[in-house]
PDB file of C-alpha atoms in Angstrom:
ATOM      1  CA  UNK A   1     174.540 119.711  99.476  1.00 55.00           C
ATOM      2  CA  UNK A   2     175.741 121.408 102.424  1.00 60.00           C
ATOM      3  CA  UNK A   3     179.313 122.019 103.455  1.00 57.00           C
ATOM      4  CA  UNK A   4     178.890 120.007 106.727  1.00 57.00           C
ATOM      5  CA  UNK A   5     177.630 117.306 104.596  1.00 60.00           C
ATOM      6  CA  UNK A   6     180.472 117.926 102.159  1.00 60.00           C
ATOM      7  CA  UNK A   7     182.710 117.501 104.655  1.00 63.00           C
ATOM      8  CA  UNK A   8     181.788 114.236 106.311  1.00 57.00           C
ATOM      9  CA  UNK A   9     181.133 112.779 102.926  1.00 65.00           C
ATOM     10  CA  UNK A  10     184.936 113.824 102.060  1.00 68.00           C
ATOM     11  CA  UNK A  11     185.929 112.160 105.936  1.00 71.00           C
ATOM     12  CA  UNK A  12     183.519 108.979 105.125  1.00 74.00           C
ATOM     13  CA  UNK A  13     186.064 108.737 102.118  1.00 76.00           C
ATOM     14  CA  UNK A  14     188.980 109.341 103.598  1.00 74.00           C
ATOM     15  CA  UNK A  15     188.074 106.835 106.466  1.00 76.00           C
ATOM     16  CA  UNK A  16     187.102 104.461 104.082  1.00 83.00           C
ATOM     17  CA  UNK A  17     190.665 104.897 102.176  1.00 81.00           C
ATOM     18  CA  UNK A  18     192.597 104.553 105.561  1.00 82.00           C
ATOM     19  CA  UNK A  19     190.925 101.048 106.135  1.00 83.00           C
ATOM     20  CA  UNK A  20     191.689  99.775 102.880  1.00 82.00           C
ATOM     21  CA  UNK A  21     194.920 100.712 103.251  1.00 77.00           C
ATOM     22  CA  UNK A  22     195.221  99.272 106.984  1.00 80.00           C
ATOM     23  CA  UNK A  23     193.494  96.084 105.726  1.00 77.00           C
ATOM     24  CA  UNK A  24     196.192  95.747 102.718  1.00 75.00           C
ATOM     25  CA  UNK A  25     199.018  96.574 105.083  1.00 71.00           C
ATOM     26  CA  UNK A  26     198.114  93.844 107.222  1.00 75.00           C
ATOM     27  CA  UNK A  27     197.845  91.448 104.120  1.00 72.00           C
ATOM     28  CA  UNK A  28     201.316  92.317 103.000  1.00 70.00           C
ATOM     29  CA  UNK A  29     202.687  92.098 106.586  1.00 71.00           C
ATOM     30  CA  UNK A  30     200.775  88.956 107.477  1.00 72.00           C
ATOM     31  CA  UNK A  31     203.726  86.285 108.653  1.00 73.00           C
ATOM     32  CA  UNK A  32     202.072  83.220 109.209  1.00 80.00           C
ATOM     33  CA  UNK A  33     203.748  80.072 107.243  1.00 84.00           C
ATOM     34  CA  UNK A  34     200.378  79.965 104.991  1.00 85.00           C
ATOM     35  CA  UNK A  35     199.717  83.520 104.618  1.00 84.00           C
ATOM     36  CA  UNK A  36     203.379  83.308 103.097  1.00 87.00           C
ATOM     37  CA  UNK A  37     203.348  80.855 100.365  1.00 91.00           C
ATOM     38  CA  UNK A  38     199.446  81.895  99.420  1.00 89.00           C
ATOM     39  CA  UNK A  39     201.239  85.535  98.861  1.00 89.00           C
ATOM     40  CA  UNK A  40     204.518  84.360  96.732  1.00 90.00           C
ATOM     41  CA  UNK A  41     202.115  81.431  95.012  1.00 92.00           C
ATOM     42  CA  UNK A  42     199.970  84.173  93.984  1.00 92.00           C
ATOM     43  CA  UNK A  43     202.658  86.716  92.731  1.00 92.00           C
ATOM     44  CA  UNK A  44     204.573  83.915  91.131  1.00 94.00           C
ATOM     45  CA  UNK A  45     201.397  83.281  88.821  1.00 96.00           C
ATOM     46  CA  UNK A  46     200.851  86.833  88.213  1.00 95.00           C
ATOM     47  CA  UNK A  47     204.420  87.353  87.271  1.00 95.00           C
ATOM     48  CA  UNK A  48     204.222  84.305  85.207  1.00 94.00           C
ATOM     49  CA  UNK A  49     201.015  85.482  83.361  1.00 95.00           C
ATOM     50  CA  UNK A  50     202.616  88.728  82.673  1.00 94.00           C
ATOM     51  CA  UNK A  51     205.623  87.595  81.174  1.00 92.00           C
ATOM     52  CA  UNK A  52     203.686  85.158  78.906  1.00 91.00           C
ATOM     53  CA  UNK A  53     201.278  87.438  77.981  1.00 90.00           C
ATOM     54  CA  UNK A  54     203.565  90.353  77.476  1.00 89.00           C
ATOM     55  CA  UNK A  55     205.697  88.052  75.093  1.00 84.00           C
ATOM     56  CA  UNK A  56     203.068  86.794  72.990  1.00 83.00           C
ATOM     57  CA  UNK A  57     201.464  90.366  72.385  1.00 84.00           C
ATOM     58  CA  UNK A  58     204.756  91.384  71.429  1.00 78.00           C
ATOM     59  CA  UNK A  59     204.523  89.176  68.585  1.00 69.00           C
ATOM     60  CA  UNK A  60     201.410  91.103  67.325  1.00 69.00           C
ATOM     61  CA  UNK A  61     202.538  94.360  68.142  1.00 72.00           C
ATOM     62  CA  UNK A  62     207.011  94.324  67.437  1.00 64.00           C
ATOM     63  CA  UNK A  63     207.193  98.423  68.478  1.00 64.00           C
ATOM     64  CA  UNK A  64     205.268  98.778  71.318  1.00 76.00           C
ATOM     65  CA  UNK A  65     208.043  99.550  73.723  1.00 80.00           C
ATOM     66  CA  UNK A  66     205.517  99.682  76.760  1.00 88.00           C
ATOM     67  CA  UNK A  67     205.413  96.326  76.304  1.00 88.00           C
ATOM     68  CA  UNK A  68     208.653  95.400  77.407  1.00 88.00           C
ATOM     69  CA  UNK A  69     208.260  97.272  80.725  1.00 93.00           C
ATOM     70  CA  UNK A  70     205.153  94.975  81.256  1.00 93.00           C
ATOM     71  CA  UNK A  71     207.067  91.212  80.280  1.00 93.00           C
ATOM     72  CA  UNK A  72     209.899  92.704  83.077  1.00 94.00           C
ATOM     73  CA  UNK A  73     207.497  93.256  85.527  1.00 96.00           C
ATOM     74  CA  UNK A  74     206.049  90.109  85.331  1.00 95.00           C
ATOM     75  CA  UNK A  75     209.553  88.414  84.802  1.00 95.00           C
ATOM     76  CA  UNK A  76     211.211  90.280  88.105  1.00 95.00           C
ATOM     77  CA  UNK A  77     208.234  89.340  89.666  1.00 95.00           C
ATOM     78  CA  UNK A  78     208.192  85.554  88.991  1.00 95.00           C
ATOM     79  CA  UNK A  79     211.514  86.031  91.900  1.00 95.00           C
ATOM     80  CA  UNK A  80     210.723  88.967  93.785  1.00 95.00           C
ATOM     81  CA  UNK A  81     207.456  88.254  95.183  1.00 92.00           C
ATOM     82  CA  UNK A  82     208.993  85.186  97.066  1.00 93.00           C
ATOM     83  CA  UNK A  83     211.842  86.792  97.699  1.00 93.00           C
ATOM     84  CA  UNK A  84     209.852  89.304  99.262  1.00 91.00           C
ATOM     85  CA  UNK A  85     207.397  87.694 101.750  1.00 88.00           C
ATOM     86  CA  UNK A  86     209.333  84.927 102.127  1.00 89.00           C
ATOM     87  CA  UNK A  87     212.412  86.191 103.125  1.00 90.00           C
ATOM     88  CA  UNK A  88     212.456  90.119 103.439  1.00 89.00           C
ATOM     89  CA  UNK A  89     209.031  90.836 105.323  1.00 86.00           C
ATOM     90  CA  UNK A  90     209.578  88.499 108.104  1.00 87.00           C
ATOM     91  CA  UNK A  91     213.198  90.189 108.610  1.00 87.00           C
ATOM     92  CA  UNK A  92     211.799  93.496 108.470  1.00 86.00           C
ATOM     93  CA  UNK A  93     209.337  91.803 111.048  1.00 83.00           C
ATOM     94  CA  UNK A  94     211.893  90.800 112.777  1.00 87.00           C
ATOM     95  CA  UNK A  95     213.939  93.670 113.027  1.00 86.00           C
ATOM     96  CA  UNK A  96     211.734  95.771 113.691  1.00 83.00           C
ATOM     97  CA  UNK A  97     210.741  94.413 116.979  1.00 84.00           C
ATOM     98  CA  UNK A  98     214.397  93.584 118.215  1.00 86.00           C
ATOM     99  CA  UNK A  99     216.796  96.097 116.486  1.00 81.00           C
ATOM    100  CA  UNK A 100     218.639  98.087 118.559  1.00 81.00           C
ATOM    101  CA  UNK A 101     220.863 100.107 116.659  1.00 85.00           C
ATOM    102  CA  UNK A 102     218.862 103.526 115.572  1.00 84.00           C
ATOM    103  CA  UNK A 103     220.374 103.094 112.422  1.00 83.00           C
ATOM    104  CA  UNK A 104     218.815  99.757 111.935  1.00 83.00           C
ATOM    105  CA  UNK A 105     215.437 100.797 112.648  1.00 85.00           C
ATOM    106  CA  UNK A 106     215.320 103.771 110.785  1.00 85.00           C
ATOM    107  CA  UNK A 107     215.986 101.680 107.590  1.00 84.00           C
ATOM    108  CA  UNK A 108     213.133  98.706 108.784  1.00 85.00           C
ATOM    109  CA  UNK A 109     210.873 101.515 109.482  1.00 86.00           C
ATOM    110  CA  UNK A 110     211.090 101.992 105.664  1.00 86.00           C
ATOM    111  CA  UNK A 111     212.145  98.587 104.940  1.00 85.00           C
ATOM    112  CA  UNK A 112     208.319  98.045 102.774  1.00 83.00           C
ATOM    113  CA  UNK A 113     209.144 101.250 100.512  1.00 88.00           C
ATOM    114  CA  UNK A 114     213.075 100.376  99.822  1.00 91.00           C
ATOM    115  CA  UNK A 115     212.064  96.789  98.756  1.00 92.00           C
ATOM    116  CA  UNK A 116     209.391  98.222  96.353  1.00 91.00           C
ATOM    117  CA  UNK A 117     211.565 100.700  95.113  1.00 93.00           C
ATOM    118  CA  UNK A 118     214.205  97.785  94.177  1.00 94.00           C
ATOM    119  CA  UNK A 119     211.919  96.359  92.712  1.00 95.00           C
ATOM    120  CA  UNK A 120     210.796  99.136  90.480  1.00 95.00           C
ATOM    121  CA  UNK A 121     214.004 100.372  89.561  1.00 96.00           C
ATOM    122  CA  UNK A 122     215.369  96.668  88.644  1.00 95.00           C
ATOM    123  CA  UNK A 123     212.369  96.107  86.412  1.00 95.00           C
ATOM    124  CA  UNK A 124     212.910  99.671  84.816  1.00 94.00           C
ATOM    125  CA  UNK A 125     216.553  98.500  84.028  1.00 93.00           C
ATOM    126  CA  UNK A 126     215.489  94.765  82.828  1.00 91.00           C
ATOM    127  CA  UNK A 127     212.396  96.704  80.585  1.00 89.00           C
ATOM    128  CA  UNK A 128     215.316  99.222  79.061  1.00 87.00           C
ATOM    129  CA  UNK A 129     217.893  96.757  78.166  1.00 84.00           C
ATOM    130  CA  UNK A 130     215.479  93.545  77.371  1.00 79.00           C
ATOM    131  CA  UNK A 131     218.438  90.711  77.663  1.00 79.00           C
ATOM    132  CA  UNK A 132     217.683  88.056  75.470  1.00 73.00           C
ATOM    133  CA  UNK A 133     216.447  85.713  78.403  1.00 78.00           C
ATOM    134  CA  UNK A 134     213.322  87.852  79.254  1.00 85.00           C
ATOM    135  CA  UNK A 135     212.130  87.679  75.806  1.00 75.00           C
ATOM    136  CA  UNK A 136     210.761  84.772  73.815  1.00 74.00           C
ATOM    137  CA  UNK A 137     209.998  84.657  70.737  1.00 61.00           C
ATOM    138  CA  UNK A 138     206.642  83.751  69.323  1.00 61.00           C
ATOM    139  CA  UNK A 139     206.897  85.361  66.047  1.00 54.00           C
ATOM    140  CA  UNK A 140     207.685  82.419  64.102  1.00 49.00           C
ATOM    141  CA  UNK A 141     204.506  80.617  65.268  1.00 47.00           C
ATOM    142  CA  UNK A 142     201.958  83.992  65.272  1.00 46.00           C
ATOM    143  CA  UNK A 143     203.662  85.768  62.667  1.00 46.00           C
ATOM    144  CA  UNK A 144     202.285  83.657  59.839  1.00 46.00           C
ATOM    145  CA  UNK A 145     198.773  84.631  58.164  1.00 48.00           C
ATOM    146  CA  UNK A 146     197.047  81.642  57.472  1.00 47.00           C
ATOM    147  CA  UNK A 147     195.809  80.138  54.187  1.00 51.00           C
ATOM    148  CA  UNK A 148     196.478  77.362  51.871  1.00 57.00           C
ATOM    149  CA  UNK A 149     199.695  78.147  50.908  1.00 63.00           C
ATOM    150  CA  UNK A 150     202.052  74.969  51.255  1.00 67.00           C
ATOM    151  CA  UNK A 151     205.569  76.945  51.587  1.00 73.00           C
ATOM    152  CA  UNK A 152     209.181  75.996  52.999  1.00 79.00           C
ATOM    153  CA  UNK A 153     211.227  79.315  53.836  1.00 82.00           C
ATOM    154  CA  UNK A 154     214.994  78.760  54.314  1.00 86.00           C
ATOM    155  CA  UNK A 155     216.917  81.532  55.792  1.00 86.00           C
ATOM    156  CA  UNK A 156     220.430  82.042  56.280  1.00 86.00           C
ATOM    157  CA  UNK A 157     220.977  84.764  58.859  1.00 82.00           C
ATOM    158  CA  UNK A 158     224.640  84.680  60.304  1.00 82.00           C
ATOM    159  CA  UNK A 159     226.403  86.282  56.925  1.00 82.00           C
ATOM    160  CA  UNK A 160     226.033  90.036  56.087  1.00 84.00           C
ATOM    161  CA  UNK A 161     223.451  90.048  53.613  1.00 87.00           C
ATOM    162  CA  UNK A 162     221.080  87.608  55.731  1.00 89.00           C
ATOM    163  CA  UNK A 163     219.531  85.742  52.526  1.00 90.00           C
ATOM    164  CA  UNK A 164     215.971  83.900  52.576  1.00 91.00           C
ATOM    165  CA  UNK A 165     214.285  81.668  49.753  1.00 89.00           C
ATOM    166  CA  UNK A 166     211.764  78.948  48.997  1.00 84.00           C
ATOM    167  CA  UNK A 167     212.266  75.532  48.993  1.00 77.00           C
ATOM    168  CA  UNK A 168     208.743  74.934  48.404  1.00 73.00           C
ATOM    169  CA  UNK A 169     206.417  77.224  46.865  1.00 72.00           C
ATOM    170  CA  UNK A 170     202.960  76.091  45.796  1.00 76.00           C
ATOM    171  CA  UNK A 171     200.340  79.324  44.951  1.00 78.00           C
ATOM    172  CA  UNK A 172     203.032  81.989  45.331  1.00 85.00           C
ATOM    173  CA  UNK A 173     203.550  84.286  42.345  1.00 87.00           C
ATOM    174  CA  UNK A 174     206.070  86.477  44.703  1.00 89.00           C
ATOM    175  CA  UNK A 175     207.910  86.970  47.210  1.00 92.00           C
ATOM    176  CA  UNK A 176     209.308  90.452  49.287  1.00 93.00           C
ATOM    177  CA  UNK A 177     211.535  91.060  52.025  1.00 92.00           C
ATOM    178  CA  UNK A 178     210.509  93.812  54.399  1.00 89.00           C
ATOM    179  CA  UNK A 179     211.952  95.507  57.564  1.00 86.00           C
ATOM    180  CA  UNK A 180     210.344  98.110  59.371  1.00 79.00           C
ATOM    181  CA  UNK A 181     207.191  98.314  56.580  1.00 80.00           C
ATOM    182  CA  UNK A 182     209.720  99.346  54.211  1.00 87.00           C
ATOM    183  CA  UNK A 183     210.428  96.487  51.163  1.00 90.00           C
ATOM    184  CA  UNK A 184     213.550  95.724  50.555  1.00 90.00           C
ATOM    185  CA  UNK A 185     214.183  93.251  48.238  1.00 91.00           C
ATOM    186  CA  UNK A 186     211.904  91.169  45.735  1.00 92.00           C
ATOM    187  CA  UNK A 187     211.673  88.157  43.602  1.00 89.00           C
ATOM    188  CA  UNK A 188     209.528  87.106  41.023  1.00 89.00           C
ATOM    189  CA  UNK A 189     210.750  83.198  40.026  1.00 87.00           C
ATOM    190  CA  UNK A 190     211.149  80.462  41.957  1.00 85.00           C
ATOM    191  CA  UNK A 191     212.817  79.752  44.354  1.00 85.00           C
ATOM    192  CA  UNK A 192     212.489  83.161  45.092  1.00 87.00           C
ATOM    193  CA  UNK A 193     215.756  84.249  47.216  1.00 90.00           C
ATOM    194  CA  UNK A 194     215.709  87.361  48.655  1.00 91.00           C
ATOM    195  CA  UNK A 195     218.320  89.178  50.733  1.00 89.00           C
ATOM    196  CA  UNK A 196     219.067  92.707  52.677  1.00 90.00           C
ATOM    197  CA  UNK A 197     222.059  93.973  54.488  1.00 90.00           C
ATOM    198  CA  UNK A 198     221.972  93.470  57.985  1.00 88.00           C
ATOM    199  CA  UNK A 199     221.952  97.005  58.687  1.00 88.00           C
ATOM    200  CA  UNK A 200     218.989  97.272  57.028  1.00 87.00           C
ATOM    201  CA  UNK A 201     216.531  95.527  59.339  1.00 86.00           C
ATOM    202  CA  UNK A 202     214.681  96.990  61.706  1.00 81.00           C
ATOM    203  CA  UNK A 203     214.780  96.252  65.669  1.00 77.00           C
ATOM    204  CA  UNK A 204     212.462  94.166  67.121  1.00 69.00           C
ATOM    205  CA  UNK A 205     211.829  93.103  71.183  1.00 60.00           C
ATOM    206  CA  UNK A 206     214.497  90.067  70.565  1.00 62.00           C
ATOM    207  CA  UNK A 207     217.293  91.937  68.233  1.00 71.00           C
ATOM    208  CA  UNK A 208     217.427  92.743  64.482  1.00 79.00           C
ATOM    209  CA  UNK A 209     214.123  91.483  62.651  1.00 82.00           C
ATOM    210  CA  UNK A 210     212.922  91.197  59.338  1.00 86.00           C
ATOM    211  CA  UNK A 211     209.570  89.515  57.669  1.00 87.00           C
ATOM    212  CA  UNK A 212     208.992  87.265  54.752  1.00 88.00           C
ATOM    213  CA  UNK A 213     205.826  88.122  52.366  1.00 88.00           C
ATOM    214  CA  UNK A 214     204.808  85.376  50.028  1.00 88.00           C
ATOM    215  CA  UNK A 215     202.051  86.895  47.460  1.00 87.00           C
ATOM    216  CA  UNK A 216     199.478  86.541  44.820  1.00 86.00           C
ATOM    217  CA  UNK A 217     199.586  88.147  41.257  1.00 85.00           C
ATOM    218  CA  UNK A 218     197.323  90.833  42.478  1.00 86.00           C
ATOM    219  CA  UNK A 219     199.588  91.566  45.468  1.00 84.00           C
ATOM    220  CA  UNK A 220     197.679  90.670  48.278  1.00 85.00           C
ATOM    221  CA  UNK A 221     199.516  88.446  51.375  1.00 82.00           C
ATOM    222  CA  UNK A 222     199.045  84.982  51.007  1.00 83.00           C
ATOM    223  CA  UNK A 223     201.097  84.370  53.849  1.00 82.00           C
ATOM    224  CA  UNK A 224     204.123  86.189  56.397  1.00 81.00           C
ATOM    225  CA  UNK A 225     207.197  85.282  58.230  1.00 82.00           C
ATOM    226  CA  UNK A 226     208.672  86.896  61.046  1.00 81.00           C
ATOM    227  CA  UNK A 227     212.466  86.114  61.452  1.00 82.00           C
ATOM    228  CA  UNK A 228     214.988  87.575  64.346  1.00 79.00           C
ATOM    229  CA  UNK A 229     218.583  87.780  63.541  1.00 77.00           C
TER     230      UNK A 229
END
């Protein structure tokens, strides 16, 4: 290949790159009535499915921090998008074609980048300090490996040590307490209590967490709990 034909095949790109980016602009800036609930309806379900999503693979995977920063996207989102093309782009809009003071337009003219970089910082904050209303907790409901184990586990988790135990235990020959992979505590008769200090258990996306194992004689997981404090 040529340079000459290196060179419009690098402008063909960069022409092509400057239209998508028009033809987005124009989406984002579009003002009509329609055009502005088909926007926040679609952000709101994005938002929504990353939230959900984020919260129930958090149940799989408790440490994977990168999750949190996806379940606030989505959650900030669920609010920002209408907030945004409801609201802020037609004032931007606006303002843009009426402001007068220099001041004014100098911030409209960047008005797009300033509301994305609210956003961004807001769901950097929101993914650090994951408040307890961002997260929900599916553990109880995925954290439990099937079988035929018919089993009742009682925990009391306000004291200091939190304390767990059967109240029905059909097929289990033992129980262990774990927190972080680590075991804790054990018990081999029924109704199999087991305890751990609270400063002991290991932090999961919705505060202190610890996990029930019921077992077989031969050690292998008949079934698991997942309980937050």
């Amino acid at each position: 290949m040529t340079d000459a034909s290196r060179t419009h095949s690098r402008t063909r790109l960069g022409g092509i790159v400057r239209q998508a980016w028009r033809d987005l602009l124009s989406v984002y800036y579009a003002n009509t009535p329609v055009w502005r609930w088909l926007k926040s309806g679609a952000l709101v379900f994005l938002g929504f499915f990353l939230w959900m999503g984020g919260n129930v693979l958090t149940a799989y995977w408790i440490d994977a921090t990168a999750l949190r920063y996806v379940i606030a996207y989505g959650f900030v989102l669920i609010a920002w998008g209408p907030i945004t093309h409801l609201l802020v782009v037609p004032v931007v809009i606006r303002l843009r074609r009426t402001a007068e003071n220099p001041a004014v337009r100098r911030v409209v003219r960047h008005g797009s980048r300033i509301n994305f970089t609210t956003f961004l910082v807001i769901v950097a904050v929101m993914g650090t300090l994951a408040p307890g209303v961002m997260l929900l907790d599916f553990s109880s409901g995925f954290g439990a490996d099937g079988g035929d184990v018919t089993a009742d586990l009682v925990c009391e988790t306000d004291g200091d040590p939190i304390t767990c135990e059967l109240e029905t235990s059909e097929g289990v020959d033992h129980v262990v307490l774990l927190s972080g992979g680590e075991e804790i505590d054990r018990s081999d008769e029924p109704p199999y209590a087991v305890s751990a200090p609270r400063d002991s258990l290991s932090e999961g996306p919705s505060g202190a967490q610890f996990e029930i194992e019921l077992r077989d004689a031969d050690g292998d997981t008949l079934r698991r709990f997942v309980r937050t404090v």
